[in-house]
Coordinates of C-alpha atoms and ligand atoms in Angstrom, one line a residue:
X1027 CA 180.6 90.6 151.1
X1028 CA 183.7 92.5 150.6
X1029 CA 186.9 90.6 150.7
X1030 CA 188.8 91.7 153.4
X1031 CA 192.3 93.0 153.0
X1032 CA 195.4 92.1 154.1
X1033 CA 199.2 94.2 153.4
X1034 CA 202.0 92.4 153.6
X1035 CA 205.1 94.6 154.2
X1036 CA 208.4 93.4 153.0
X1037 CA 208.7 91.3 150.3
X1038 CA 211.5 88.3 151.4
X1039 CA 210.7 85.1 151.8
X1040 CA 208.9 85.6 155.2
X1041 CA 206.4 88.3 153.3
X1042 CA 205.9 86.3 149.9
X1043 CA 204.7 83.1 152.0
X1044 CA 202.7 85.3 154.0
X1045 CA 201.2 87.0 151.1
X1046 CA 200.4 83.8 149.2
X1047 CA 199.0 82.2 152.8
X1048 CA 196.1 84.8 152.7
X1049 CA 195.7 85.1 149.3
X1050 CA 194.6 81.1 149.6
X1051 CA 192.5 82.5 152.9
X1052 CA 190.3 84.7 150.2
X1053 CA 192.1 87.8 151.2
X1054 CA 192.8 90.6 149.0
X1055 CA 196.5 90.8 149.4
X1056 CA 199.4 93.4 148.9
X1057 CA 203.0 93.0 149.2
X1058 CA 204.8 96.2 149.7
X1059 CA 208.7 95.5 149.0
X1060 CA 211.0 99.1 149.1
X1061 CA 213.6 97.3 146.5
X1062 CA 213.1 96.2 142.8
X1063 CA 212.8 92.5 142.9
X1064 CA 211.5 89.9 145.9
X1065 CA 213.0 88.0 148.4
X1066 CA 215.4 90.2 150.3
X1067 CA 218.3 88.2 151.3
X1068 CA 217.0 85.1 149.4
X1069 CA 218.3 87.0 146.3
X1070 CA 221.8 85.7 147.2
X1071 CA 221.0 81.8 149.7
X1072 CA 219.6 79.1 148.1
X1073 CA 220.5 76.4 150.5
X1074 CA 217.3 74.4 151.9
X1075 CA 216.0 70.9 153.2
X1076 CA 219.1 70.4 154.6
X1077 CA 219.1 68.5 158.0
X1078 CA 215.9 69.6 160.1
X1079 CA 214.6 71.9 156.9
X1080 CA 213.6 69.1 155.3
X1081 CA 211.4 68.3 157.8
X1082 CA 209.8 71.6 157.7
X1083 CA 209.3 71.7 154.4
X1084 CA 207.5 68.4 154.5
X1085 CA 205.2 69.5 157.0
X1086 CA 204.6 72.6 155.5
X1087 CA 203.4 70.3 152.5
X1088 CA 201.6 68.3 154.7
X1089 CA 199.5 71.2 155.7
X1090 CA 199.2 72.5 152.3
X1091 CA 201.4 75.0 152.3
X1092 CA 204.1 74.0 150.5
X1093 CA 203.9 76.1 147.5
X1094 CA 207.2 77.7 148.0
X1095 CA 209.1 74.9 148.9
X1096 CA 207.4 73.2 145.7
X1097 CA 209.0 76.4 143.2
X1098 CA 212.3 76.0 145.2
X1099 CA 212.2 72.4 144.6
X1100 CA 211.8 73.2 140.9
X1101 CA 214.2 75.5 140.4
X1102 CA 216.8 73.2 142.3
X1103 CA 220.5 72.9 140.7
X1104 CA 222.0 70.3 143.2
X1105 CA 219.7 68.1 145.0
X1106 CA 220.7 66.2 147.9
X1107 CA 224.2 66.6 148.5
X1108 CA 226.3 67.1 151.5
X1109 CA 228.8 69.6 152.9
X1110 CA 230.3 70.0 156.6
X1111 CA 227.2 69.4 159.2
X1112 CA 225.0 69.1 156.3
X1113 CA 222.9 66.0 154.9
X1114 CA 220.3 66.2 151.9
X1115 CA 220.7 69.7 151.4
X1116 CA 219.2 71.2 147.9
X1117 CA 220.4 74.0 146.7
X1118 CA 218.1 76.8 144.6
X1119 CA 219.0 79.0 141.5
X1120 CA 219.5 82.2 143.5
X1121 CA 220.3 84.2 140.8
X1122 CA 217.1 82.9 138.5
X1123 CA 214.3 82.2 141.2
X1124 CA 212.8 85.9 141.7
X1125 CA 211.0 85.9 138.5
X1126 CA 209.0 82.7 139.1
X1127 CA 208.7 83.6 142.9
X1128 CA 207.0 86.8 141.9
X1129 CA 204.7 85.2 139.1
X1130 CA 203.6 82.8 141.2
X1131 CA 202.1 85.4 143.3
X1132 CA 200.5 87.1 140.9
X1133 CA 199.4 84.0 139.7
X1134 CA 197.8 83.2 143.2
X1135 CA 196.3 87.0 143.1
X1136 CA 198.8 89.0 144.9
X1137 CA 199.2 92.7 144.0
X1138 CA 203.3 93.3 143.8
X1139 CA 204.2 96.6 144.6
X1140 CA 207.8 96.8 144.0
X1141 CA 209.6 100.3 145.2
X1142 CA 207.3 101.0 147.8
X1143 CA 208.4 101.4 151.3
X1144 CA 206.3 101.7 153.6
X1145 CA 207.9 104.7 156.6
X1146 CA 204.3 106.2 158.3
X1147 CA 201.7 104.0 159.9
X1148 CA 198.2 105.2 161.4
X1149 CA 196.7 103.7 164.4
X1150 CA 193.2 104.0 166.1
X1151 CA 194.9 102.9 169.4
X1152 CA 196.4 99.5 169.1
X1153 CA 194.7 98.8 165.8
X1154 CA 197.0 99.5 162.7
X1155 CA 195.0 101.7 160.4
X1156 CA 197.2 102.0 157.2
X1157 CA 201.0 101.7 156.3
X1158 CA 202.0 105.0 153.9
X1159 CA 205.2 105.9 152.1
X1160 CA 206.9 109.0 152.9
X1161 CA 205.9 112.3 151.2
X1162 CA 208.7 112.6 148.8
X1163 CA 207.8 109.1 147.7
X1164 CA 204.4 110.1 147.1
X1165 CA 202.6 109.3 150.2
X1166 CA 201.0 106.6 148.8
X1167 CA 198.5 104.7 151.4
X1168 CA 197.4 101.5 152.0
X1169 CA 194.7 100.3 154.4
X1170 CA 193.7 96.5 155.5
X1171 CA 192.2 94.7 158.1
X1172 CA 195.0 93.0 159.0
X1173 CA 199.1 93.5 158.4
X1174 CA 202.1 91.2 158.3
X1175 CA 205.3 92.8 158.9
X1176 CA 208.3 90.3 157.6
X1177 CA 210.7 93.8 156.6
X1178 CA 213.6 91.1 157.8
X1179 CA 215.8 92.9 160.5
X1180 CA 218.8 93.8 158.4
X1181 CA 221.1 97.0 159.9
X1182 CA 220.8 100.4 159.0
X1183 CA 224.2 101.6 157.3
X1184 CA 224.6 103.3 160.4
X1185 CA 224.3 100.1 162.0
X1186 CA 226.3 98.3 159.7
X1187 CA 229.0 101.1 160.6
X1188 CA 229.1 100.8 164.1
X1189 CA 228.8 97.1 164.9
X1190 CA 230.1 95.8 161.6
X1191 CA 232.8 96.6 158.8
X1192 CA 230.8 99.6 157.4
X1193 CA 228.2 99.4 154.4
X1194 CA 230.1 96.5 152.2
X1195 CA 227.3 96.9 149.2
X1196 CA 225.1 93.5 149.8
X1197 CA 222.2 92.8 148.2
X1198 CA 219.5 95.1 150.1
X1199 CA 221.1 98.0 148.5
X1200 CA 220.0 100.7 150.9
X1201 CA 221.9 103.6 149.5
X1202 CA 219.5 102.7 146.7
X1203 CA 216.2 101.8 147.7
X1204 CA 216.3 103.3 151.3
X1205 CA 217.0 101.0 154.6
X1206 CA 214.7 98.9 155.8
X1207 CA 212.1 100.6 158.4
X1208 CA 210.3 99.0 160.9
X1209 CA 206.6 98.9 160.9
X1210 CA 206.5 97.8 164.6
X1211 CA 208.8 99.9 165.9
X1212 CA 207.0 103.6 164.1
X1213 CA 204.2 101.7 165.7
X1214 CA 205.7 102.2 169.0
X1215 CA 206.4 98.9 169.8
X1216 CA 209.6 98.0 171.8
X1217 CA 211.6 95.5 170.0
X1218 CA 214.5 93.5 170.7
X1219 CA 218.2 93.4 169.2
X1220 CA 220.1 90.2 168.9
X1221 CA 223.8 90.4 170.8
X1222 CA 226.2 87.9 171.9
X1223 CA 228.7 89.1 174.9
X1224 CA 230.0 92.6 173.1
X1225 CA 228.5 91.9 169.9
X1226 CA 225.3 93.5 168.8
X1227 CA 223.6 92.1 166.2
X1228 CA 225.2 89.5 164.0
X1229 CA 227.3 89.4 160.7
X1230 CA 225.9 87.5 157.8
X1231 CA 227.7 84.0 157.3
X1232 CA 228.1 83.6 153.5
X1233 CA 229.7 85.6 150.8
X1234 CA 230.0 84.5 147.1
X1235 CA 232.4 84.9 144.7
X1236 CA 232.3 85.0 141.1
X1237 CA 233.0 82.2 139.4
X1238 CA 235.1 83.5 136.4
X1239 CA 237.6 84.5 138.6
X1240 CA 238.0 81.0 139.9
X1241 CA 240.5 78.9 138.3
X1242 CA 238.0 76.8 135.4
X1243 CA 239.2 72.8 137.1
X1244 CA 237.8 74.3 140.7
X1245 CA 234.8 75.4 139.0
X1246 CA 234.1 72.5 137.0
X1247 CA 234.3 69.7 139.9
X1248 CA 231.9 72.9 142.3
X1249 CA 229.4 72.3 139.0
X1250 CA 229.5 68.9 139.1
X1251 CA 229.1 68.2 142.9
X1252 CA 227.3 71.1 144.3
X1253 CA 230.7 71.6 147.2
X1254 CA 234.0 72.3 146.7
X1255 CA 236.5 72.2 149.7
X1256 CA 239.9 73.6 149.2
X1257 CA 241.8 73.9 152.5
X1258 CA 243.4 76.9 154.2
X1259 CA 246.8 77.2 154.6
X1260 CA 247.1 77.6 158.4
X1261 CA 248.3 81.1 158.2
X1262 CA 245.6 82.0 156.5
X1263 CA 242.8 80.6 158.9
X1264 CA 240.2 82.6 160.3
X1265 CA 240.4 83.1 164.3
X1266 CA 237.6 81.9 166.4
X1267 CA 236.1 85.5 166.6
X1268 CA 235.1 85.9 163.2
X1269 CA 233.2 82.4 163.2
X1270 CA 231.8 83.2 166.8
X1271 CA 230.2 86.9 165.2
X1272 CA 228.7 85.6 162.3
X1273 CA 224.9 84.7 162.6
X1274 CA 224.7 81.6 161.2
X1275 CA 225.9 79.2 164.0
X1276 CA 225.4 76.2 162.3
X1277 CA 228.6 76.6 160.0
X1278 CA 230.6 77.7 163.2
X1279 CA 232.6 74.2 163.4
X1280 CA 236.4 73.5 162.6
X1281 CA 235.8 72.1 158.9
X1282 CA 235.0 76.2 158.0
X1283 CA 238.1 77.6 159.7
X1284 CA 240.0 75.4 158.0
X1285 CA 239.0 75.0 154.6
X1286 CA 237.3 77.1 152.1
X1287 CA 233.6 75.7 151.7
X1288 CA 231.9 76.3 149.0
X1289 CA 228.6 75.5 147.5
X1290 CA 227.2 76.3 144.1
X1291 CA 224.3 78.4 144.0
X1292 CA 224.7 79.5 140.9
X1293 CA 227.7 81.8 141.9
X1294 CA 230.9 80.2 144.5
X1295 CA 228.8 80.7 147.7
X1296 CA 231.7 80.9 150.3
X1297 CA 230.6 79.7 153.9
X1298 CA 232.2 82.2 155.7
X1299 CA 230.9 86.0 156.7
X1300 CA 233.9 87.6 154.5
X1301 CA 237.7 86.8 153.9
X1302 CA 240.5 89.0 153.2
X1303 CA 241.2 89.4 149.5
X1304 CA 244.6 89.3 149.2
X1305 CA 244.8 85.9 151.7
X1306 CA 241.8 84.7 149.5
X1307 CA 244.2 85.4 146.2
X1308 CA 247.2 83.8 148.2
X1309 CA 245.1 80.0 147.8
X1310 CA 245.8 78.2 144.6
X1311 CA 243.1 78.6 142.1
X1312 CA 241.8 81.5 143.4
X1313 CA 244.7 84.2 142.4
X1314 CA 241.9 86.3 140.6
X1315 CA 238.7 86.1 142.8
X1316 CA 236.6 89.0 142.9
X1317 CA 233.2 89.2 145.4
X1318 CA 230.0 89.1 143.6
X1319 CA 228.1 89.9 146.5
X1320 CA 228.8 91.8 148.8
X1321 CA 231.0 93.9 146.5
X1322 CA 233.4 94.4 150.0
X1323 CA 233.0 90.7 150.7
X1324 CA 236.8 90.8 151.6
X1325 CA 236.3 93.1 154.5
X1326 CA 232.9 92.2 155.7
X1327 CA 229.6 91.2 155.5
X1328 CA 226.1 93.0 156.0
X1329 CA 224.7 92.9 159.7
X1330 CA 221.6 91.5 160.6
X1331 CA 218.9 90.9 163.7
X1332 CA 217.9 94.4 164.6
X1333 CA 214.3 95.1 165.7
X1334 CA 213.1 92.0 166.4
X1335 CA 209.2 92.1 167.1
X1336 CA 207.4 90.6 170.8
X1337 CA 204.6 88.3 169.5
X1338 CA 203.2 85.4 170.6
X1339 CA 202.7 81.8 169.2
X1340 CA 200.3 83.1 167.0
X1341 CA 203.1 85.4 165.5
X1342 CA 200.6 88.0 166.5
X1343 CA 202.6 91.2 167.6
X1344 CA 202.5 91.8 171.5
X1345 CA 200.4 95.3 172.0
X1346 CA 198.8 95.8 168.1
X1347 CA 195.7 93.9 167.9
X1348 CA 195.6 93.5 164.0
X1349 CA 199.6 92.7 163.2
X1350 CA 202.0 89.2 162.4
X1351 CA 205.0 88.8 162.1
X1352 CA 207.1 86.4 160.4
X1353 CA 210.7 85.4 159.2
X1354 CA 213.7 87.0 161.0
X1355 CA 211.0 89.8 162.0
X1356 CA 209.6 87.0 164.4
X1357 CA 212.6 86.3 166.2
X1358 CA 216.8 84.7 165.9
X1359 CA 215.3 82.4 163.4
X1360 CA 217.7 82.2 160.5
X1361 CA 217.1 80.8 157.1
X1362 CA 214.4 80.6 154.2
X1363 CA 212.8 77.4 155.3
X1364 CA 212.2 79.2 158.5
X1365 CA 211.0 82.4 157.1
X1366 CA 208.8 80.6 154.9
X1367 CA 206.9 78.8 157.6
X1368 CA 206.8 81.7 160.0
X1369 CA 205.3 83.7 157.2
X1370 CA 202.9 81.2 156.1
X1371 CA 201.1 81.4 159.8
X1372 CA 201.3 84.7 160.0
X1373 CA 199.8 85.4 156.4
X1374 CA 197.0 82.3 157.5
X1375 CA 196.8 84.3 161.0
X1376 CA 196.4 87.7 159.6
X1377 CA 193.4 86.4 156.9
X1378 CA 191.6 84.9 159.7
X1379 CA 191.7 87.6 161.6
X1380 CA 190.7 89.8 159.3
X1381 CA 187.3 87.5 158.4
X1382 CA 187.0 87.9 162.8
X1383 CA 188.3 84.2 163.2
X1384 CA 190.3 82.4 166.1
X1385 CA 194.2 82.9 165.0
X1386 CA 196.0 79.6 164.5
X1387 CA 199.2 78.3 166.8
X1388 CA 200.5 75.0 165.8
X1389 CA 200.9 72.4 168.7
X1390 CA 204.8 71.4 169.9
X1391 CA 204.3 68.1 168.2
X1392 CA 205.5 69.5 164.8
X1393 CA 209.0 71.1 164.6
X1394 CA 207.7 74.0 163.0
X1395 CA 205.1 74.9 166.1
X1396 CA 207.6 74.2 168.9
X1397 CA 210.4 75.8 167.2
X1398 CA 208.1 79.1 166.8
X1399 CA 207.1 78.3 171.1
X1400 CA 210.9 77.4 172.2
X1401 CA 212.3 81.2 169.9
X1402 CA 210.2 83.3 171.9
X1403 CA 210.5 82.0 174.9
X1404 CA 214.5 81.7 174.7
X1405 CA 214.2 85.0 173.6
X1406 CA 213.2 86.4 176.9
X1407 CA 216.9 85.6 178.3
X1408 CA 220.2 86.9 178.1
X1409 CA 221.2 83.8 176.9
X1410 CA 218.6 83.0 174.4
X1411 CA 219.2 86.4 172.6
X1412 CA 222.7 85.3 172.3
X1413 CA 221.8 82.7 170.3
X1414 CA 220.4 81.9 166.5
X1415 CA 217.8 79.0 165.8
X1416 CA 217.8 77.2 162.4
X1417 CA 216.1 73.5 161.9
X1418 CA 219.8 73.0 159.6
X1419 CA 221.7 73.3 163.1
X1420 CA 223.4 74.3 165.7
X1421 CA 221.0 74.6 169.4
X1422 CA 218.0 74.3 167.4
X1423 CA 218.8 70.9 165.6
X1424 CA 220.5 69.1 168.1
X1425 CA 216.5 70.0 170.4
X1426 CA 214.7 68.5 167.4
X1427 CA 216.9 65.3 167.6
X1428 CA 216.2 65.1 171.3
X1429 CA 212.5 65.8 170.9
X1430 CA 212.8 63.1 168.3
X1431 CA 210.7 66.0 165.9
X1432 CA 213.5 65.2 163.3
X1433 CA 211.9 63.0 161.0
X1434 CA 213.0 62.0 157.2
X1435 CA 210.3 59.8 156.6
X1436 CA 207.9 61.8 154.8
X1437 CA 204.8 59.6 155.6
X1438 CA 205.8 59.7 159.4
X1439 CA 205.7 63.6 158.9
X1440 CA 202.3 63.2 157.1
X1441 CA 201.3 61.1 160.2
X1442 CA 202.2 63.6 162.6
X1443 CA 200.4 66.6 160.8
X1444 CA 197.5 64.1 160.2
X1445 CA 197.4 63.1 164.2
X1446 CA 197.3 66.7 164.9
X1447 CA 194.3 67.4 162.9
X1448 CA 196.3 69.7 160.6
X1449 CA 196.7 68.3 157.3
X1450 CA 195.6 70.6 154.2
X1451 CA 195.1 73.3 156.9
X1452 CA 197.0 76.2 154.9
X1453 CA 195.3 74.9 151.8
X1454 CA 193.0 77.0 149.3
X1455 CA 190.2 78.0 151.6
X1456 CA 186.7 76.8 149.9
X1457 CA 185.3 79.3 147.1
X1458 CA 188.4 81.2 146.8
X1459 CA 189.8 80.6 143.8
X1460 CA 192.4 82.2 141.4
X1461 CA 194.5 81.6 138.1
X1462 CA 197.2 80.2 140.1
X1463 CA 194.9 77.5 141.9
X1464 CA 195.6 74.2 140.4
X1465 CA 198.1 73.4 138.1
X1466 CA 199.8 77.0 137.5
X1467 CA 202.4 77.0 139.7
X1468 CA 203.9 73.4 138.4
X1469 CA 203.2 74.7 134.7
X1470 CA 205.3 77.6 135.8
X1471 CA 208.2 75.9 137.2
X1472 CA 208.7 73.3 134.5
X1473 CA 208.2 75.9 131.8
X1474 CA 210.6 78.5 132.8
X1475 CA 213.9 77.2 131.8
Ligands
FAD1559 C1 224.4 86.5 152.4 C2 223.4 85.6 153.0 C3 223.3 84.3 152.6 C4 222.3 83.5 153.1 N1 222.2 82.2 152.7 C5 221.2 81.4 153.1 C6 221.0 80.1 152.6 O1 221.7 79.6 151.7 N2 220.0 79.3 153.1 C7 219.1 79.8 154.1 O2 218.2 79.1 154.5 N3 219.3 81.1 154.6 C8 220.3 81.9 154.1 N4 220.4 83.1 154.6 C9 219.5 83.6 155.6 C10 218.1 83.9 155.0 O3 218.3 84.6 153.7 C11 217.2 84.8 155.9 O4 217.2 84.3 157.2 C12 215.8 84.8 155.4 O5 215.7 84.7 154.0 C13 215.1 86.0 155.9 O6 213.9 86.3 155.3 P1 213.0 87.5 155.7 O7 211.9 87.5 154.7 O8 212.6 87.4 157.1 O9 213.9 88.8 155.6 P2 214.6 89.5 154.4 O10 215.2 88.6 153.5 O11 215.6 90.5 155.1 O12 213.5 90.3 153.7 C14 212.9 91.5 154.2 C15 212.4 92.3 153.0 O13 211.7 93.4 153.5 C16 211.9 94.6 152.7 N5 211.7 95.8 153.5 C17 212.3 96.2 154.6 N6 211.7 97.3 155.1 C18 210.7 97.5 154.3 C19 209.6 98.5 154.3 N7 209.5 99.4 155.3 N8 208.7 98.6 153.3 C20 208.8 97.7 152.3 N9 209.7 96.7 152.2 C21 210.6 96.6 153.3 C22 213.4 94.4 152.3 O14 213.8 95.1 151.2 C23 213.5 92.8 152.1 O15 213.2 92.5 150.8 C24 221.4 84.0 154.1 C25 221.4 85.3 154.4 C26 222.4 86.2 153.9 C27 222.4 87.6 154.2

């Protein structure tokens, strides 16, 4: 029989762990990504397992589908350490990961096609036919039996204009590659737009700056430990608004108004949406920073949570029979743990689907099923859309410890996957095999360096 085919659109965390989820379902898989390298905003985080994450990373394991988590593990530069809010976090190589992300997928079968963007769909009624590029790009199309979307929900520059501080050059480099599109929404689907009071959308939380402009002592003890924090003189503080617009809720506590905090991920990751240049250059040591991403890091940051998809627990999308969703696509989930799961059910999801098999929702007893139940349904009030989730913090965390879903023990975790009949469930599917089954991706990760 034919393998069935599955296109993955948008290549960020959310779309590689969907793509590598139904490549290990036997599907024939490929990842459409409009810019020159994976992992979207990934290209500039790399913080992970840090408070709930690390529990959804182990059950990810548990249920086979840890691949990711394994290659971020492997690529780790500082390994449990802890900053404000923040136990046993690891932090990734975000400036070297990419490679390794991408030949992993390969390696599991993928077909990469980097500089595609996908702008036209074709429906036969609520069934997605194909996803094409535009004409100029050479109308290129590609059919499947089933479709993730995980295109993130990053702004327009029009967007980024109106409800930011203007395009201030991040990472997704729209002027370049294009802005991202929505699959849903050409599909005619009516999506959703997170706000809080005034504010629509949300600013991203972290900017980075380069460490050569960073006096050489600072830099050696943020090498060493992972975190440096150099306080603020009060002056210099940033006001409540600029913590309350930024997306990332859990670093919106008193320790980040205060102080500079900031992480190593290779560059000085800065835990703050953006900070004024010259009162940045006022702080001892740092008299000659410069931003390293993005470029206007001292005016702003890039916005983010526009055209968020309907779906339901399945991360099917409501009213198109054939597409998931995962990652910030599926909801005011923020982070790459939580675009990693999301995407891994929805890649399982949309290979099932396409072999006419029963989708998949993972029961409230594991963190990562109720947190994917409790975001869509907060999401259907005012209040809820006012709000970002994240295992790592904020409203999301403090439900886990309540539910008493956060768990360090890992065999307690393997317990709970195992009690709900789920263990090895986004494993290699029987028969399907391919050159990254087995021993590949470990070979890969130690080898690399
Ligand atoms: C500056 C910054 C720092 C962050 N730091 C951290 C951190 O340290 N730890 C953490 O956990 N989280 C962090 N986050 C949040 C985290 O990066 C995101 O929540 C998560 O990675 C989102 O993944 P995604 O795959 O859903 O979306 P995205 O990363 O937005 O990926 C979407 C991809 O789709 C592509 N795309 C869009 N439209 C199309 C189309 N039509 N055709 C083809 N391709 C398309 C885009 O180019 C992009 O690559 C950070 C975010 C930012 C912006």
């Amino acid at each position: 029989m034919a393998k069935k085919k599955v296109v993955v659109i948008g290549g960020g965390w959310a779309g590689c762990a969907a793509a590598l989820s139904a490549a290990k379902q036997g599907a024939e898989v490929t990842l459409l990504e409009r810019a020159d390298m994976l992992l979207g905003t990934g290209l500039v985080g790399g913080i992970f397992r840090n408070n709930g994450r690390f529990t959804a990373a182990e059950e990810a394991i548990a249920m086979g589908g840890g691949d990711l988590f394994e290659l971020m593990d492997a690529c780790t530069i500082h390994k449990d350490f802890q900053f404000p809010g923040h136990e046993h976090a690891s932090m990734y190589a975000s400036r070297a990961i990419e490679p390794l992300v991408a030949q992993a997928l390969e390696d599991y079968g993928v077909d990469i096609r980097r500089l595609t963007r996908a702008t036209e769909v074709e429906l036969d009624g609520t069934r997605m036919v194909a996803v094409m590029t535009g004409k100029d790009a050479g109308a290129e199309r590609f059919e499947a039996d089933a479709f993730v979307e995980t295109t993130g929900t990053s702004a327009s520059p029009g967007n980024c204009n109106r409800y930011g501080a203007g395009c201030c050059m991040c990472i997704l480099r729209c002027h370049t590659f294009g802005m991202r599109v929505s699959i849903a929404g050409k599909a005619g689907i009516v999506e959703m737009t997170g706000r809080k009071g005034d504010h629509v959308g949300a600013m991203s939380g972290a900017c980075e700056i380069l460490k050569e402009t960073i006096d050489p002592k600072l830099v050696a003890e943020l090498n060493e430990k992972g975190v440096l924090i150099v306080p603020i003189p009060q002056n210099d503080q940033p006001g409540s608004a600029k913590l309350d617009a930024k997306c990332c809720q859990q670093y919106n506590l008193p320790e980040y108004a205060a102080n500079l905090v900031i992480l190593d991920n290779g560059e000085a990751k800065l835990m703050t949406p953006f900070f004024p240049l010259h009162q940045l250059r006022s702080i001892p040591g740092f008299k000659r920073a410069r931003f390293a991403d993005p470029y206007s890091g001292g005016s702003g940051n890039s916005m983010r949570y526009f055209n968020m998809s309907p779906r339901n627990d399945a991360l099917k999308v409501e009213g198109l029979e054939n597409v998931f969703c995962g990652g910030e696509k599926a909801g005011l989930l923020v982070g790459h743990t939580e675009a990693v799961v999301t995407g891994m059910l929805a890649g399982y999801n949309a290979a099932r689907f396409a072999c006419g098999e029963a989708p998949l929702v993972l029961p409230d007893s594991l963190a990562i099923g109720d947190a994917i139940q409790h975001v869509r349904e907060e999401m259907q009030t005012e209040k809820g859309l006012g709000c970002k989730y994240t295992f790592s913090g904020s409203v999301y965390f403090q439900r886990m410890k309540q539910r008493g879903s956060y768990l360090m023990d890992v065999a307690e975790i393997k317990r709970r996957v195992e009690a709900a009949g789920l263990t090895g469930i986004f494993g290699w599917r029987a028969g399907v095999t391919a050159k990254g089954h087995g021993q590949a991706l470990a070979e890969l990760a130690t080898n690399a360096w």
